[in-house]
PDB file of C-alpha atoms in Angstrom:
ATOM      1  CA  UNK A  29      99.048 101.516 -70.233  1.00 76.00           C
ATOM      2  CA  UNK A  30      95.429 100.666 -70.805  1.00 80.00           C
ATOM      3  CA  UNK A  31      93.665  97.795 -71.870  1.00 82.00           C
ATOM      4  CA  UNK A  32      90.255  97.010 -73.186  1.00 78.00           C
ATOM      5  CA  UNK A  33      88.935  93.496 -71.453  1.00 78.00           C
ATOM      6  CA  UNK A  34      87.914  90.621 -73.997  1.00 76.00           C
ATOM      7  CA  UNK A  35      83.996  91.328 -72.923  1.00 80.00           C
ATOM      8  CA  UNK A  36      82.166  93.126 -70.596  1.00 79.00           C
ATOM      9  CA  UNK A  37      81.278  89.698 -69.115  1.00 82.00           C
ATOM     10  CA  UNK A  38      84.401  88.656 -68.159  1.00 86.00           C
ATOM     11  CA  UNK A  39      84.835  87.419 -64.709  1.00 90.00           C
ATOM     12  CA  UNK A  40      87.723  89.204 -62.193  1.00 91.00           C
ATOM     13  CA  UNK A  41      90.103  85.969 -62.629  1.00 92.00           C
ATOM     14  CA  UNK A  42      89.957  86.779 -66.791  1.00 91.00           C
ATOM     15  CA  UNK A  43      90.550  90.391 -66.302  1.00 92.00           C
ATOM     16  CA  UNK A  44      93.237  89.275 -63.749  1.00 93.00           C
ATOM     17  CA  UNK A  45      94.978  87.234 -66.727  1.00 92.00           C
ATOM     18  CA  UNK A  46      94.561  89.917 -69.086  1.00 93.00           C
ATOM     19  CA  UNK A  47      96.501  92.203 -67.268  1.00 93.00           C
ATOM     20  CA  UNK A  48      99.195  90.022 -66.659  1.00 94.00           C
ATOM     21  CA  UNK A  49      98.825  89.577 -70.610  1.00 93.00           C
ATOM     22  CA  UNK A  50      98.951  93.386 -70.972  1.00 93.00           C
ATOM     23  CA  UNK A  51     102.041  93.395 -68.589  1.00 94.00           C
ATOM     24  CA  UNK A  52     103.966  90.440 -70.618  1.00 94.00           C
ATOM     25  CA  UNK A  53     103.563  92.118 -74.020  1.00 94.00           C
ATOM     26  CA  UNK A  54     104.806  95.570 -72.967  1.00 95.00           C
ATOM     27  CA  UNK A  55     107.936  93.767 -71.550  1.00 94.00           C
ATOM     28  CA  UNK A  56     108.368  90.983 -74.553  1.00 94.00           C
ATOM     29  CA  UNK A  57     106.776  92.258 -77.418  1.00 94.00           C
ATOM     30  CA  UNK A  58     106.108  95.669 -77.759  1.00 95.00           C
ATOM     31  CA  UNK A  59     107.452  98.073 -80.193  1.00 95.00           C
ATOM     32  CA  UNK A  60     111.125  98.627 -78.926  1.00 95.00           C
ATOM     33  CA  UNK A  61     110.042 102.476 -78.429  1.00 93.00           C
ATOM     34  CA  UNK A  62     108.008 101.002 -75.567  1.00 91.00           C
ATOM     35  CA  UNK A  63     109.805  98.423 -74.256  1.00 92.00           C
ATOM     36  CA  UNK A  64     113.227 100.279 -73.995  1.00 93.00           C
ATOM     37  CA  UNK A  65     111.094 102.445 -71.182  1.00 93.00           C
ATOM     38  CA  UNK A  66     109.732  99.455 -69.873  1.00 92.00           C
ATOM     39  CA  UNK A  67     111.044  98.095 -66.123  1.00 93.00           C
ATOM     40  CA  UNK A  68     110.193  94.418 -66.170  1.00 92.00           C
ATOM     41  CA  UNK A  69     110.994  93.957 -62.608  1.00 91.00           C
ATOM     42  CA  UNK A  70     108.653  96.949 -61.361  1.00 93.00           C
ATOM     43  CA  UNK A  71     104.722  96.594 -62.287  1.00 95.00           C
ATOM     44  CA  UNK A  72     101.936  97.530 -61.022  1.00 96.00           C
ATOM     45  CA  UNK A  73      97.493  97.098 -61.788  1.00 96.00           C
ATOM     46  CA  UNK A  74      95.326  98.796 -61.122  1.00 95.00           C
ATOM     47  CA  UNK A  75      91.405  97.837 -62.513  1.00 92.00           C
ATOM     48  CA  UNK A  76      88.065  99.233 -61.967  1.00 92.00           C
ATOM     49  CA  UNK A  77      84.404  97.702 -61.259  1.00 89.00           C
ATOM     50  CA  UNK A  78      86.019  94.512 -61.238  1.00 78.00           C
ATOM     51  CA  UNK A  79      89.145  95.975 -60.326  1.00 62.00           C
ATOM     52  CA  UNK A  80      89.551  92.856 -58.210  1.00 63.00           C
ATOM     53  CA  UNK A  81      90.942  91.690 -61.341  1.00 88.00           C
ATOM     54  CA  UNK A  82      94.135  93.769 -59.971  1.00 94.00           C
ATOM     55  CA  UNK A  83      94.166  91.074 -56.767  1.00 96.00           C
ATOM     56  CA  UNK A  84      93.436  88.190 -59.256  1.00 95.00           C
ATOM     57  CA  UNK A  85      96.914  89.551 -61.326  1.00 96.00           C
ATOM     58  CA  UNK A  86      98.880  89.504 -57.991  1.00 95.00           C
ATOM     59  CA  UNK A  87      97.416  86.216 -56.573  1.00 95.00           C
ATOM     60  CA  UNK A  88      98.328  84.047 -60.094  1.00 95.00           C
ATOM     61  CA  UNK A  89     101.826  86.605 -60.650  1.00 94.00           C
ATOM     62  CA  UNK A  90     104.631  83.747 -59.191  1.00 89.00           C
ATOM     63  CA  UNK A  91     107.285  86.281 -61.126  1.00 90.00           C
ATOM     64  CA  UNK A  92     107.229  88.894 -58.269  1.00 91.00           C
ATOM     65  CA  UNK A  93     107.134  91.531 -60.740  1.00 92.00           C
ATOM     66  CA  UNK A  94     104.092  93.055 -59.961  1.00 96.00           C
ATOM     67  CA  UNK A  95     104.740  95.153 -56.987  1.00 96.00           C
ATOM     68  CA  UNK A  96     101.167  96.519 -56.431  1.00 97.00           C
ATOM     69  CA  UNK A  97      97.848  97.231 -57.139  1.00 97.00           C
ATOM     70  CA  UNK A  98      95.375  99.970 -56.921  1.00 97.00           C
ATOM     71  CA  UNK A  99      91.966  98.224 -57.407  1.00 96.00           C
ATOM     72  CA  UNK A 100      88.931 100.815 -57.845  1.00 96.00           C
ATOM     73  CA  UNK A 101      85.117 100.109 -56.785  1.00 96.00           C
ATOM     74  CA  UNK A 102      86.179  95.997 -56.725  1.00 95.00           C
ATOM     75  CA  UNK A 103      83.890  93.153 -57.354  1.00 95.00           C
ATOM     76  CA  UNK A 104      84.747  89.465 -56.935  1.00 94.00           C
ATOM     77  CA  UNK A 105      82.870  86.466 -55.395  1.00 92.00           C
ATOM     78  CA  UNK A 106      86.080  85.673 -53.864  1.00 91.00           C
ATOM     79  CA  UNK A 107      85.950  88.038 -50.405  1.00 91.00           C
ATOM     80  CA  UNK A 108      89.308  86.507 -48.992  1.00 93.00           C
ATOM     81  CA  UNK A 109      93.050  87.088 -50.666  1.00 95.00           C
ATOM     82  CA  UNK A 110      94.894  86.023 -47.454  1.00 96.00           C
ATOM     83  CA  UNK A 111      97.991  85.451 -49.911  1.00 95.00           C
ATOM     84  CA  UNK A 112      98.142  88.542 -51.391  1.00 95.00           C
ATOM     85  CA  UNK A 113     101.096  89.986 -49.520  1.00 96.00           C
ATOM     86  CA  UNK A 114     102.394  92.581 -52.225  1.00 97.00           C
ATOM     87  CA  UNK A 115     100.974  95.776 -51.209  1.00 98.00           C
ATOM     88  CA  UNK A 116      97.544  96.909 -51.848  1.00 97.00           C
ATOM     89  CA  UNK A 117      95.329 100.000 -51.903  1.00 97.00           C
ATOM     90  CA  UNK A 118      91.301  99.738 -52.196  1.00 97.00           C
ATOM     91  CA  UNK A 119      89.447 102.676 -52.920  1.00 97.00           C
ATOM     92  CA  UNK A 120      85.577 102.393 -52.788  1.00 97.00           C
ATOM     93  CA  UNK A 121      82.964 104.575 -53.505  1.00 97.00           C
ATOM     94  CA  UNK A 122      80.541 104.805 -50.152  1.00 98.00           C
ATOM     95  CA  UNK A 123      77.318 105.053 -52.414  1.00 98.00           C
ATOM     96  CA  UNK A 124      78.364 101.980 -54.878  1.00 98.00           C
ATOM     97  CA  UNK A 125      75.325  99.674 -55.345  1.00 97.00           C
ATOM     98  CA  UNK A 126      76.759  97.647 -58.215  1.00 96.00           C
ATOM     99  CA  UNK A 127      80.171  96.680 -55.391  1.00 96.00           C
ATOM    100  CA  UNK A 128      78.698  97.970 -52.254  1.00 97.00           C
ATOM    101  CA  UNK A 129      81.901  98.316 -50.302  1.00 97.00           C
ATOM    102  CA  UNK A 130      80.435  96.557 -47.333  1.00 97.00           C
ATOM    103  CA  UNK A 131      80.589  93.260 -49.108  1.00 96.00           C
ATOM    104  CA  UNK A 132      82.997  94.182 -51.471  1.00 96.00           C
ATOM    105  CA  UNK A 133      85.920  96.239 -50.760  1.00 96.00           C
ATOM    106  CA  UNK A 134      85.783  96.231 -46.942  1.00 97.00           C
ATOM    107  CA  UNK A 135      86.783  92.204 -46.663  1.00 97.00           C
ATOM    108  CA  UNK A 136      88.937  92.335 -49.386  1.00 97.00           C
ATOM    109  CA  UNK A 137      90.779  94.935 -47.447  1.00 97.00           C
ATOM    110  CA  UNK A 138      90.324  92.712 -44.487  1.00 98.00           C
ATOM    111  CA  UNK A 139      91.294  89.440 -45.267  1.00 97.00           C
ATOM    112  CA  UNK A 140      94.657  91.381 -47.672  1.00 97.00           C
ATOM    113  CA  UNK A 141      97.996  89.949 -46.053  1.00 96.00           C
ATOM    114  CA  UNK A 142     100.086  92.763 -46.853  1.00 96.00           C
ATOM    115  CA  UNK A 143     100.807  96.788 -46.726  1.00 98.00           C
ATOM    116  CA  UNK A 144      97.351  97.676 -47.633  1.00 98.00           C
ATOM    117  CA  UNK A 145      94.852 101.143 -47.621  1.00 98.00           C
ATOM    118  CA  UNK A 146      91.326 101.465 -47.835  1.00 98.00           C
ATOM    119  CA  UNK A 147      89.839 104.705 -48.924  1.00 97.00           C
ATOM    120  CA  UNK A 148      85.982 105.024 -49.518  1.00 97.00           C
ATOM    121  CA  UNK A 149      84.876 108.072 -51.329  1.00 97.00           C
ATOM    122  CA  UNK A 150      82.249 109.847 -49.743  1.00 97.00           C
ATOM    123  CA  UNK A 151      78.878 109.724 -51.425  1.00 97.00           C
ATOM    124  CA  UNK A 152      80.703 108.468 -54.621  1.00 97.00           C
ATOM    125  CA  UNK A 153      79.345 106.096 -56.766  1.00 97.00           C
ATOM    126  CA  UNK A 154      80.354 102.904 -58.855  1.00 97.00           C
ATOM    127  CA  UNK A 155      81.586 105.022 -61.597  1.00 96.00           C
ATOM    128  CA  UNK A 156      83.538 107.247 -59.389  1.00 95.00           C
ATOM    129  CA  UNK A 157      86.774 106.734 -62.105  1.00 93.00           C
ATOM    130  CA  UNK A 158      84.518 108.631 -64.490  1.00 93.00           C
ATOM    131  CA  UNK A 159      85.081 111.571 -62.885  1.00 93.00           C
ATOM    132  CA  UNK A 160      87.963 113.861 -61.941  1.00 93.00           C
ATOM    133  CA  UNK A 161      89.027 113.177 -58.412  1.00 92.00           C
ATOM    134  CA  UNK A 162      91.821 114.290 -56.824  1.00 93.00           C
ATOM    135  CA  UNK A 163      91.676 111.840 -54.029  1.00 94.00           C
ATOM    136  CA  UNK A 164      91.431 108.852 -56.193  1.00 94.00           C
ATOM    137  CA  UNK A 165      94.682 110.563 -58.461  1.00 94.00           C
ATOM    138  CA  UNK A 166      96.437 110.866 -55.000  1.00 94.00           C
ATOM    139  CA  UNK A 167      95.901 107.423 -54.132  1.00 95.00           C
ATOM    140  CA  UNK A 168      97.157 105.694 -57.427  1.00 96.00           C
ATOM    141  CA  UNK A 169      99.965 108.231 -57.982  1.00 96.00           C
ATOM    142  CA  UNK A 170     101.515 108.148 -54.748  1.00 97.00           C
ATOM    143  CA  UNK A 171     101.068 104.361 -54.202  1.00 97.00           C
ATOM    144  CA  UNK A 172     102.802 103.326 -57.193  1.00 97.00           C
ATOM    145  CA  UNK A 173     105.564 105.690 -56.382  1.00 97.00           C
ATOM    146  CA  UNK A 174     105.793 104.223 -53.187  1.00 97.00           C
ATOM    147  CA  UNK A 175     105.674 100.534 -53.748  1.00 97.00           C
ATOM    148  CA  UNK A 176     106.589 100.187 -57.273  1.00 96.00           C
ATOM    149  CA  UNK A 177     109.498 102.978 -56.920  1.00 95.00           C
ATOM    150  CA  UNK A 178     110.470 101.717 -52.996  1.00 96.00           C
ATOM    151  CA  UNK A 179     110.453 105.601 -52.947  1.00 97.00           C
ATOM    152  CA  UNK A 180     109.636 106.473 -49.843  1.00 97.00           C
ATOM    153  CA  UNK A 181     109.216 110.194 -49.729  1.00 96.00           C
ATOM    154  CA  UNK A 182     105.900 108.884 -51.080  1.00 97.00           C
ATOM    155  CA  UNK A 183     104.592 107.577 -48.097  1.00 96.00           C
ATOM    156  CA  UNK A 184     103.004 110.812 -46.521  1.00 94.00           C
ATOM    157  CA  UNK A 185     100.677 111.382 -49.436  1.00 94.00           C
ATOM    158  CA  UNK A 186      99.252 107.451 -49.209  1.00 95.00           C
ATOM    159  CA  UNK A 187      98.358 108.260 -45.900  1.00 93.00           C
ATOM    160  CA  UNK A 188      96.088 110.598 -43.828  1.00 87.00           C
ATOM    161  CA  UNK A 189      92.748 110.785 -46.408  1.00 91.00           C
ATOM    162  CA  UNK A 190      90.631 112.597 -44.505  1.00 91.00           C
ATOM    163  CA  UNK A 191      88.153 115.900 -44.957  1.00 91.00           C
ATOM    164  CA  UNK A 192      84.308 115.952 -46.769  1.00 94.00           C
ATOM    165  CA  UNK A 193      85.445 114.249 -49.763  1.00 95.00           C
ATOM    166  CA  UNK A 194      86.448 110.947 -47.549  1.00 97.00           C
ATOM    167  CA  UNK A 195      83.773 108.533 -45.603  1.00 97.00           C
ATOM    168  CA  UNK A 196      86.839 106.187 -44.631  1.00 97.00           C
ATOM    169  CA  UNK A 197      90.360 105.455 -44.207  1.00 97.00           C
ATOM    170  CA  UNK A 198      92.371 103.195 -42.766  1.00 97.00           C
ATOM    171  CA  UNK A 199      95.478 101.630 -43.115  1.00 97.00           C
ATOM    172  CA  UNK A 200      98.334  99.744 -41.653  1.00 97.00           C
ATOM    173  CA  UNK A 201     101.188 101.214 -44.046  1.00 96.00           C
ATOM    174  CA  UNK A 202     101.859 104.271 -42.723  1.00 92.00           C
TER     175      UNK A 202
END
């Protein structure tokens, strides 16, 4: 599911909450079309631009529910999440001057405690999820499969990112 954040001025730690928010109403509250195809004990987040709101979910979840997170082109002040252990994979844009990966998504993936990727998209923008990209679809796709699902046929596609469209990859989940 999607959500729309309270404000465009909300910090990551808000936009952290409200997807925990999101996560509790599909479970609790949602129309029973919904939450009859609703797994409480399997979630995942994924945000953009301050998609470190995904690591802000997973650092304040204490249900163990949420099983991973994708976040895209992150921002936070907050460079270390040494206690996020759930899995996590970063993708950056290498050409992103609003969350220049450098100080951004690079020591978030650093300091992460857990299986964790890092893929930068080459020459790609802050707005990279804007745009078609089949790296970016690979990433979220297969990671959720293969953290959220424990399905791990899954693994081979979350790993290996390389070619023109890729500036950097690493990982130590594969």
């Amino acid at each position: 599911m999607g959500i729309e954040t309270n404000s465009i001025y909300d910090q990551p730690a808000s936009r952290g909450s409200q997807l925990r928010a999101a996560l509790t109403w599909a479970v609790n509250t949602s129309p029973t079309t919904v939450r009859s195809r609703v797994d409480a004990n399997r979630q995942g987040v994924a945000g953009w631009s301050m998609g470190g709101g995904s690591l802000e979910a997973l650092k304040a979840d204490t249900s163990g529910r949420i099983k991973a997170a994708v976040p895209m082109a992150p921002w936070n002040s907050d460079q270390s999440w040494p206690e996020v252990t759930e899995p996590v994979a970063i993708v950056g844009g290498q050409s992103d001057s609003v969350a220049p990966v450098s100080s951004h998504a690079i020591p978030f993936y650093n300091s992460l405690a857990g299986p964790k990727s890092y893929v930068e998209l080459a020459g790609a923008s802050h707005f990279f999820p804007n745009s078609h990209n089949p790296s970016l679809s690979r990433m979220i796709v297969s990671w959720f499969k293969r953290w959220i699902n424990n399905d791990t046929r899954f693994t081979t596609f979350t790993c290996g990112f390389s070619g023109s469209a890729i500036s950097s990859f690493r990982t130590n989940a594969c």
